[in-house]
Coordinates of C-alpha atoms and ligand atoms in Angstrom, one line a residue:
Chain Q
M1 CA 4.8 -14.4 28.0
G2 CA 1.6 -15.0 26.7
E3 CA 1.6 -17.2 23.9
A4 CA -2.0 -17.9 23.0
R5 CA -1.6 -17.3 19.7
G6 CA 2.4 -17.6 18.8
A7 CA 5.0 -15.6 18.4
V8 CA 5.6 -13.3 14.9
V9 CA 9.3 -13.2 13.1
V10 CA 10.3 -10.0 11.0
I11 CA 13.0 -10.0 10.0
G12 CA 14.7 -6.7 8.0
A13 CA 18.1 -6.4 6.0
S14 CA 19.7 -4.2 3.8
A15 CA 22.7 -4.1 1.7
G16 CA 24.4 -7.9 2.0
G17 CA 21.2 -9.3 2.8
L18 CA 20.4 -11.1 0.5
R19 CA 23.2 -13.8 2.1
A20 CA 22.5 -13.1 5.4
L21 CA 18.5 -13.8 5.3
S22 CA 19.1 -17.5 3.2
A23 CA 21.9 -18.3 6.4
V24 CA 18.8 -17.6 8.7
L25 CA 16.3 -18.8 6.6
A26 CA 18.4 -22.2 5.7
A27 CA 18.0 -23.1 9.4
L28 CA 14.3 -23.3 9.8
P29 CA 12.8 -27.2 8.8
A30 CA 9.3 -27.4 6.6
D31 CA 6.9 -27.4 9.5
Y32 CA 8.7 -24.4 11.9
V33 CA 6.2 -23.2 13.6
R34 CA 5.8 -19.2 13.2
P35 CA 5.4 -16.8 10.5
V36 CA 8.5 -14.8 9.1
V37 CA 7.8 -11.4 7.7
V38 CA 11.1 -9.9 5.6
V39 CA 11.5 -6.7 4.5
L40 CA 14.3 -6.8 2.4
H41 CA 15.7 -3.8 0.4
V42 CA 16.3 -3.9 -3.2
A43 CA 15.6 -1.8 -6.1
E44 CA 12.5 -0.9 -6.4
N45 CA 12.1 -3.1 -9.7
G46 CA 13.9 -5.3 -8.8
G47 CA 13.4 -7.8 -6.1
G48 CA 10.6 -9.2 -7.5
L49 CA 12.4 -12.5 -8.4
L50 CA 13.5 -13.5 -5.0
P51 CA 11.3 -15.9 -4.3
E52 CA 11.8 -18.0 -7.0
L53 CA 15.4 -17.6 -6.7
W54 CA 14.4 -19.5 -3.3
S55 CA 12.3 -21.7 -4.2
G56 CA 13.6 -25.7 -3.7
A57 CA 17.0 -24.3 -1.8
L58 CA 14.9 -23.9 1.6
A59 CA 12.6 -26.3 3.7
V60 CA 10.3 -22.9 4.6
R61 CA 7.6 -21.6 1.9
V62 CA 8.6 -18.2 0.6
K63 CA 6.7 -15.7 -1.1
E64 CA 5.4 -12.3 -2.1
A65 CA 3.3 -10.9 0.3
V66 CA -0.2 -10.5 -0.5
D67 CA -2.7 -7.9 0.8
K68 CA -4.9 -8.8 3.4
E69 CA -3.5 -13.2 3.3
P70 CA -3.3 -13.9 7.1
L71 CA 0.4 -15.3 8.4
L72 CA 0.9 -19.0 9.0
P73 CA 3.5 -20.5 10.5
G74 CA 6.5 -22.3 8.2
S75 CA 6.0 -19.5 5.8
V76 CA 8.0 -16.5 5.2
Y77 CA 6.5 -13.6 3.3
L78 CA 8.2 -11.0 1.4
A79 CA 7.6 -7.0 1.3
P80 CA 6.6 -6.4 -2.2
P81 CA 9.2 -3.8 -3.5
G82 CA 7.5 -0.1 -3.6
Y83 CA 5.2 -1.0 -0.9
H84 CA 5.2 -0.8 2.9
L85 CA 4.0 -4.5 4.7
L86 CA 2.3 -4.0 7.7
V87 CA 1.4 -6.6 10.2
E88 CA -2.3 -6.8 11.6
E89 CA -3.9 -7.2 14.8
D90 CA -5.2 -10.1 13.2
R91 CA -2.1 -11.6 12.0
S92 CA -2.8 -10.9 8.4
I93 CA -0.8 -8.4 6.3
S94 CA -1.9 -5.1 5.0
L95 CA 0.1 -3.7 2.2
S96 CA 0.3 0.2 2.0
V97 CA 2.0 2.9 -0.8
D98 CA 2.7 5.5 2.4
P99 CA 5.5 7.8 0.9
P100 CA 9.1 5.7 2.1
V101 CA 10.2 6.4 5.6
R102 CA 13.5 7.2 5.3
F103 CA 14.1 6.8 1.8
S104 CA 12.8 3.3 2.2
R105 CA 9.9 1.4 0.9
P106 CA 9.5 -1.3 1.9
S107 CA 10.4 -0.1 5.4
I108 CA 11.8 -2.2 8.1
D109 CA 10.5 0.0 10.9
V110 CA 7.3 0.5 9.3
L111 CA 7.1 -3.3 9.7
F112 CA 8.0 -3.6 13.5
Q113 CA 6.7 -0.9 14.4
S114 CA 3.3 -2.5 12.9
A115 CA 4.2 -6.1 14.0
A116 CA 5.3 -4.8 17.9
A117 CA 1.7 -2.5 17.8
A118 CA 0.0 -6.0 16.6
C119 CA 1.5 -8.8 18.5
G120 CA 2.7 -7.2 21.5
A121 CA 5.1 -9.4 23.5
D122 CA 4.9 -12.3 20.9
C123 CA 7.1 -11.2 18.5
I124 CA 10.5 -11.7 17.6
G125 CA 12.8 -8.8 15.6
I126 CA 15.8 -9.7 13.7
V127 CA 17.9 -6.3 12.2
L128 CA 21.0 -7.5 9.7
T129 CA 23.2 -6.1 7.4
G130 CA 22.5 -3.2 6.5
A131 CA 24.4 0.3 5.3
N132 CA 21.8 2.5 6.6
E133 CA 19.9 2.9 10.0
D134 CA 17.0 1.6 8.7
G135 CA 15.3 -0.6 12.0
S136 CA 16.8 1.0 14.4
A137 CA 13.6 2.8 15.5
G138 CA 11.1 -0.7 14.8
L139 CA 13.4 -2.6 17.3
R140 CA 13.2 -0.1 19.7
S141 CA 9.5 -0.8 19.5
I142 CA 9.5 -4.1 19.8
R143 CA 11.7 -4.1 22.9
E144 CA 9.5 -1.7 24.8
E145 CA 6.3 -4.0 24.0
G146 CA 8.1 -7.0 25.5
G147 CA 9.4 -8.5 22.4
T148 CA 12.9 -10.3 21.7
A149 CA 15.2 -8.4 19.5
I150 CA 17.9 -10.4 18.4
V151 CA 20.5 -8.5 15.8
Q152 CA 23.0 -9.4 13.6
D153 CA 26.9 -10.1 15.3
P154 CA 28.4 -6.6 13.5
R155 CA 31.8 -8.7 13.2
T156 CA 29.3 -11.0 11.0
A157 CA 27.9 -8.6 8.8
E158 CA 28.7 -7.1 5.6
Y159 CA 27.9 -4.0 6.2
K160 CA 27.5 -3.3 9.6
R161 CA 26.0 0.6 10.3
M162 CA 22.5 -1.3 10.4
P163 CA 23.0 -4.2 13.1
Q164 CA 25.7 -1.7 15.0
S165 CA 22.9 1.1 14.4
A166 CA 19.9 -1.4 16.4
L167 CA 22.4 -2.1 19.0
E168 CA 22.7 1.5 20.0
A169 CA 19.6 2.6 19.8
A170 CA 17.6 -0.7 21.0
G171 CA 20.3 -3.1 22.2
A172 CA 19.2 -6.8 22.1
D173 CA 18.4 -10.1 23.6
F174 CA 21.0 -11.5 22.0
V175 CA 23.7 -10.8 19.2
L176 CA 24.8 -13.6 16.9
A177 CA 26.1 -15.1 13.8
P178 CA 23.1 -15.0 10.8
E179 CA 23.7 -19.4 11.4
K180 CA 23.4 -18.8 15.2
I181 CA 19.8 -16.5 14.4
G182 CA 18.7 -19.5 12.1
D183 CA 19.7 -22.0 15.3
W184 CA 19.0 -20.1 17.5
L185 CA 15.1 -19.2 15.8
R186 CA 14.5 -23.3 14.8
R187 CA 15.1 -24.2 18.7
N188 CA 13.2 -21.5 20.5
S189 CA 9.9 -22.7 18.5
Chain D
M1 CA 7.9 -7.4 34.2
T2 CA 4.2 -9.5 34.0
D3 CA 3.0 -6.2 35.3
K4 CA 4.3 -3.4 32.6
L5 CA 3.2 -6.1 30.6
T6 CA -0.3 -5.7 32.1
E7 CA -0.1 -2.2 31.7
K8 CA 1.1 -2.4 28.4
L9 CA -2.3 -4.2 27.3
T10 CA -4.4 -1.5 29.1
D11 CA -2.6 1.4 26.9
K12 CA -3.0 -0.1 24.1
L13 CA -6.7 -0.8 24.5
T14 CA -7.8 2.1 25.3
E15 CA -5.6 4.3 22.5
K16 CA -7.6 1.7 20.4
L17 CA -11.0 2.4 22.3
E18 CA -9.4 6.4 21.7
A19 CA -8.9 5.8 17.9
E20 CA -12.3 4.5 17.9
L21 CA -13.9 7.5 19.5
L22 CA -11.8 10.1 16.9
L23 CA -13.1 8.2 13.7
E24 CA -17.4 8.2 15.2
A25 CA -16.8 12.5 15.9
L26 CA -15.2 12.3 12.4
Y27 CA -18.1 10.3 11.1
R28 CA -21.0 11.6 12.7
K29 CA -19.8 15.2 12.1
Y30 CA -18.7 15.1 9.0
G31 CA -19.2 12.3 7.1
C32 CA -16.1 11.2 6.2
D33 CA -16.2 7.1 7.4
F34 CA -12.9 5.9 8.2
R35 CA -13.6 3.5 10.9
Q36 CA -13.1 0.5 8.0
Y37 CA -9.7 1.1 6.9
A38 CA -7.0 -1.6 7.8
Q39 CA -6.0 -0.3 11.0
S40 CA -2.1 -1.1 11.3
S41 CA -1.3 2.3 8.6
L42 CA -4.5 4.4 9.7
M43 CA -3.1 3.8 13.6
R44 CA 0.1 4.7 12.0
R45 CA -1.3 8.0 10.2
L46 CA -3.5 8.9 13.2
N47 CA -0.5 8.8 15.3
N48 CA 1.8 11.4 12.9
V49 CA -1.6 14.1 13.5
R50 CA -1.2 13.4 17.1
L51 CA 2.4 14.1 17.1
Q52 CA 2.3 17.3 14.8
A53 CA -0.8 18.4 16.8
G54 CA 1.4 18.0 19.9
A55 CA -1.2 16.2 21.9
K56 CA -0.7 12.8 24.4
S57 CA -3.2 10.7 23.5
L58 CA -5.6 9.6 20.6
S59 CA -8.4 10.8 22.7
E60 CA -7.0 14.9 22.9
L61 CA -8.1 15.7 19.6
I62 CA -11.6 14.7 19.5
P63 CA -13.0 18.6 20.5
L64 CA -10.4 20.1 17.9
V65 CA -12.1 17.5 15.4
L66 CA -15.6 18.8 16.6
H67 CA -15.2 22.1 17.0
D68 CA -12.5 23.2 14.5
Q69 CA -13.5 22.4 11.1
A70 CA -10.2 23.4 9.8
F71 CA -8.1 21.1 12.0
A72 CA -10.8 17.9 11.2
N73 CA -10.0 18.6 7.4
G74 CA -6.2 18.6 7.9
M75 CA -7.0 15.7 9.2
V76 CA -8.7 13.6 6.9
Q77 CA -6.2 15.2 3.9
D78 CA -3.3 13.1 6.5
I79 CA -5.3 10.1 6.3
L80 CA -5.3 10.0 2.7
V81 CA -2.1 8.8 1.0
T82 CA -1.8 11.1 -1.9
V83 CA 1.0 9.1 -3.2
T84 CA 0.9 8.5 -7.0
E85 CA 2.5 9.1 -10.5
M86 CA 2.1 8.8 -14.1
F87 CA 2.3 5.2 -15.9
R88 CA 2.7 3.4 -11.7
D89 CA 3.3 0.0 -12.7
P90 CA 4.2 0.6 -16.5
P91 CA 3.8 -2.9 -17.4
F92 CA -0.2 -2.4 -16.5
F93 CA -0.6 0.3 -18.9
A94 CA 1.1 -1.7 -21.7
E95 CA -1.5 -4.3 -21.2
L96 CA -4.1 -1.7 -20.9
R97 CA -3.2 -1.1 -24.6
T98 CA -3.1 -4.3 -26.3
K99 CA -5.5 -6.2 -23.8
I100 CA -8.2 -4.1 -22.6
V101 CA -8.4 -1.1 -25.7
P102 CA -9.4 -4.1 -28.2
I103 CA -12.2 -4.7 -26.7
L104 CA -13.3 -1.3 -25.5
K105 CA -13.1 -0.2 -28.9
T106 CA -16.4 -2.8 -29.7
Y107 CA -18.4 -0.3 -28.6
P108 CA -19.4 2.7 -30.0
F109 CA -19.1 4.5 -26.8
V110 CA -17.3 3.8 -23.2
K111 CA -17.7 5.2 -19.7
I112 CA -14.7 4.7 -17.8
W113 CA -14.2 4.9 -14.3
L114 CA -10.8 5.8 -12.1
A115 CA -11.8 5.8 -8.9
G116 CA -9.3 7.0 -6.2
C117 CA -7.9 9.2 -8.9
A118 CA -5.3 11.3 -5.9
T119 CA -3.8 14.1 -7.8
G120 CA -4.9 12.7 -11.6
E121 CA -1.3 11.8 -12.3
E122 CA -3.5 8.6 -13.4
A123 CA -5.6 10.2 -15.3
Y124 CA -3.4 11.9 -17.2
S125 CA -1.6 9.0 -18.4
M126 CA -4.9 6.4 -19.4
A127 CA -5.5 10.0 -21.7
I128 CA -2.7 9.7 -23.0
V129 CA -3.1 5.9 -23.9
L130 CA -6.6 6.2 -25.2
Q131 CA -5.6 9.0 -27.5
E132 CA -2.5 7.5 -29.0
E133 CA -4.6 4.3 -29.7
G134 CA -7.1 6.9 -31.8
F135 CA -9.6 6.7 -29.6
Y136 CA -10.1 9.1 -27.1
D137 CA -12.6 11.2 -28.7
R138 CA -15.2 8.1 -28.1
V139 CA -14.4 8.0 -24.5
Q140 CA -15.4 9.6 -21.3
I141 CA -13.8 9.5 -18.1
Y142 CA -14.4 9.8 -15.0
A143 CA -11.9 10.4 -12.3
T144 CA -13.1 10.3 -8.3
D145 CA -11.0 11.2 -5.1
M146 CA -13.1 11.7 -2.0
N147 CA -9.9 13.9 -1.2
E148 CA -11.4 17.9 -2.5
R149 CA -7.0 19.4 -2.4
S150 CA -5.9 16.3 -4.4
L151 CA -8.8 17.0 -6.6
E152 CA -7.5 20.8 -7.5
I153 CA -4.8 19.2 -8.1
A154 CA -5.5 17.1 -10.5
G155 CA -8.1 19.9 -12.7
E156 CA -5.1 21.9 -13.0
G157 CA -2.9 19.5 -14.3
I158 CA 0.6 21.1 -13.0
Y159 CA 3.6 18.3 -11.2
P160 CA 7.0 19.0 -10.0
A161 CA 9.2 19.1 -13.0
E162 CA 11.2 17.4 -11.0
S163 CA 9.0 14.0 -11.9
L164 CA 9.5 14.4 -15.1
R165 CA 12.1 11.9 -15.5
S166 CA 10.7 9.1 -14.3
Y167 CA 7.6 9.8 -15.8
T168 CA 9.3 10.0 -19.1
A169 CA 11.3 6.8 -18.4
N170 CA 7.4 4.7 -17.6
Y171 CA 5.6 6.4 -20.3
H172 CA 8.4 4.5 -22.8
A173 CA 8.4 1.6 -20.5
S174 CA 4.5 1.2 -20.6
G175 CA 5.1 1.5 -24.9
G176 CA 4.8 5.1 -25.5
R177 CA 5.4 5.7 -28.8
S178 CA 5.4 9.3 -28.7
S179 CA 8.2 12.3 -27.5
F180 CA 6.6 12.6 -24.0
S181 CA 7.4 16.1 -24.0
D182 CA 4.7 16.7 -26.5
Y183 CA 2.4 16.2 -23.9
Y184 CA 3.6 18.9 -21.6
V185 CA 4.8 22.5 -21.2
A186 CA 7.4 23.0 -18.2
N187 CA 9.7 25.2 -16.6
Y188 CA 12.7 24.1 -14.5
R189 CA 10.3 23.6 -11.8
M190 CA 6.7 22.7 -13.1
A191 CA 5.0 20.8 -15.9
K192 CA 1.5 21.7 -17.1
F193 CA 0.0 18.3 -18.7
R194 CA -2.0 20.2 -22.2
D195 CA -5.7 21.0 -21.3
E196 CA -6.3 18.7 -24.2
L197 CA -5.7 15.4 -22.6
K198 CA -8.2 16.3 -20.1
R199 CA -11.0 17.1 -22.5
N200 CA -13.1 13.9 -21.7
I201 CA -11.7 13.9 -18.3
V202 CA -13.8 14.9 -15.2
F203 CA -12.6 15.2 -12.0
S204 CA -15.4 14.8 -9.0
N205 CA -15.5 14.1 -5.9
Y206 CA -16.6 10.8 -4.8
N207 CA -16.5 8.9 -1.6
L208 CA -16.3 4.6 -2.2
V209 CA -17.2 4.4 1.0
T210 CA -20.5 6.6 1.6
D211 CA -21.8 7.3 -1.5
H212 CA -23.9 5.1 -4.3
P213 CA -23.3 3.1 -7.5
F214 CA -21.8 5.4 -10.1
G215 CA -24.0 3.4 -13.1
E216 CA -23.2 1.8 -16.2
M217 CA -19.0 1.8 -16.4
H218 CA -17.1 -0.3 -19.3
L219 CA -14.3 -0.2 -17.1
I220 CA -13.2 0.7 -13.5
V221 CA -10.1 1.4 -12.8
C222 CA -9.1 1.5 -8.6
R223 CA -5.6 0.9 -7.6
N224 CA -3.7 1.1 -4.5
V225 CA -7.4 2.5 -2.8
L226 CA -8.6 -1.6 -1.2
I227 CA -5.3 -1.9 -0.1
Y228 CA -6.7 1.1 3.2
F229 CA -9.8 -1.1 3.7
N230 CA -9.9 -3.5 5.5
R231 CA -11.5 -7.3 4.2
E232 CA -15.3 -6.5 5.2
L233 CA -15.0 -2.5 3.4
Q234 CA -12.8 -4.5 0.2
A235 CA -15.6 -6.2 -0.3
Q236 CA -18.6 -3.9 0.0
V237 CA -16.3 -1.2 -2.4
L238 CA -16.1 -4.4 -5.0
G239 CA -19.7 -5.1 -4.8
L240 CA -20.0 -1.1 -5.0
F241 CA -17.9 -1.6 -8.4
D242 CA -19.9 -4.6 -9.6
A243 CA -23.3 -2.9 -9.4
S244 CA -21.7 0.2 -11.7
L245 CA -20.9 -1.9 -14.4
V246 CA -22.2 -2.4 -17.8
H247 CA -22.4 -6.0 -18.4
R248 CA -19.2 -8.4 -18.8
G249 CA -17.5 -4.6 -18.0
L250 CA -14.3 -4.9 -17.1
L251 CA -12.4 -4.2 -13.5
C252 CA -8.9 -3.0 -12.9
L253 CA -6.9 -3.3 -9.1
G254 CA -3.2 -2.5 -8.1
S255 CA -1.0 -5.0 -9.0
K256 CA -0.8 -6.7 -5.0
E257 CA -4.7 -6.4 -4.8
T258 CA -6.9 -9.4 -6.1
L259 CA -10.2 -10.3 -6.5
D260 CA -8.8 -13.7 -5.1
F261 CA -10.0 -15.2 -1.9
T262 CA -13.5 -12.5 -2.4
P263 CA -17.1 -13.4 -2.6
Y264 CA -16.8 -11.5 -6.6
A265 CA -13.3 -14.2 -7.4
S266 CA -16.2 -16.9 -9.3
K267 CA -17.8 -13.6 -11.1
Y268 CA -15.3 -12.6 -13.2
E269 CA -12.9 -14.2 -15.6
T270 CA -8.8 -13.2 -15.1
L271 CA -7.4 -11.4 -17.9
S272 CA -3.8 -10.9 -16.4
P273 CA -3.1 -12.0 -13.7
K274 CA 0.1 -10.5 -13.3
W275 CA -2.0 -7.0 -13.1
K276 CA -4.8 -7.6 -11.8
I277 CA -7.0 -7.6 -15.3
Y278 CA -10.9 -8.7 -14.7
R279 CA -13.7 -9.1 -16.7
Q280 CA -17.1 -9.9 -15.3
R281 CA -18.3 -13.2 -17.0
T282 CA -21.3 -13.8 -18.9
Q283 CA -25.0 -14.3 -17.6
Ligands
SAM1 C1 -2.6 5.6 -3.1 S1 -3.3 6.9 -3.7 C2 -3.9 5.6 -5.3 C3 -3.7 6.6 -6.4 C4 -4.0 6.0 -8.3 N1 -5.1 4.9 -7.8 C5 -2.5 5.1 -7.6 O1 -3.0 3.9 -7.8 O2 -1.3 6.2 -8.2 C6 -5.1 6.8 -2.4 C7 -6.6 7.2 -2.8 O3 -7.4 6.7 -2.2 C8 -8.2 7.9 -2.1 N2 -8.9 7.5 -0.7 C9 -9.2 6.7 0.1 N3 -10.6 6.2 0.4 C10 -11.5 6.9 0.1 C11 -12.7 6.7 0.1 N4 -13.4 5.9 0.8 N5 -13.5 7.2 -1.4 C12 -12.4 7.7 -2.8 N6 -11.2 7.6 -2.3 C13 -10.4 7.2 -1.2 C14 -7.1 8.7 -1.6 O4 -7.7 10.0 -1.6 C15 -6.0 8.0 -2.5 O5 -6.2 9.7 -3.8

């Protein structure tokens, strides 16, 4: 795989996602080499506090994404509530207020499909717990472009539907518990 | 595997070329310039247009754009994102009342430019605030967009009744003091906002990419439009705004847009870092 620019990690999580996401991110060291971009479904007016919630608890830097900001290694970018987040070819972020996709904005599919188009094989897509099917189509796009797909083991998921649906629609290179996903990311960097 | 990836890469380059030619056709034939829009979401919408047209590739749309004006118009509509609401980001409108209005009140007459007003909800929200603050009659609002169909809806001021609940909540969250239902008449399907609200609003067609500066504005509000542009085009449009403001004029962007890291950052002071309210510095 052409790793000239290094891969981008994209993560989608919904119901139960806060805990699973924390477990994944906790495994990453401060000098982690990849940018991590996250869509976590939360109420449209909530969620803005997440970066503060995590600050101090994690080694990596978590921040709410700003339009057109460049993706930097070792930083975790959260989609702001009410906006889609897309990855651009030049490895920067674009936000959009396009209509919700399958009732979600931010949408995991929108993030994943943009990352697949922008990064091709240099993309690692991760689907965590959730009670809907967002992320399935996006994970398929990532695999079609030659990227890597990791799905939370449904048996470890607070809500199984999202990981299960992703497995059915896209399959996965790895099916792991959240802590193990974090370990995998750390080791494969 | 490698062959397949190489093939993918070639396909992607071809698709990019097709998109460029398609946008070039739209620009050269109709003057609609999307060439510097942010790529990822633009490609998403172009591919939606392609799927709806039943085309296999973007280049199949080029003859349609060139020979079928109705198709081209439809495509422009589909590229433009019309999503909006009344009192979107209520805290912004609260700060409009508490931070911006007092400054505007120091002028005898105020010109406001609402750039990218979509279907008009933002303009009516603005009119309501200014009316409640008791100085709407010293204001002229120029509400512009390049989407003709949106402007027609804006001029009518008629919106689906099902949105009223969230608009009412937004209105009160923004510090609205009256009964929101005083501002419209509704049946079970639609709500029409009162004509007196638009007495000082002019809705007109204006393209931020290709049209000229819009002279002597005291306040320019452009929210959730710049996110659709790439960095170069953002800077160009910020330059247009800068040239269209009076000395010490005010500029408001969407809550996820910023002047930081742009060539204009140092020319403005920040009145609200969270809700992106800026004011030109003296000199
Ligand atoms: C997402 S809406 C934002 C509406 C409103 N300002 C808000 O925040 O709710 C974006 C608007 O920008 C308009 N727009 C996009 N490109 C434009 C251009 N080049 N010139 C003028 N308006 C444009 C679209 O037609 C659309 O109405």
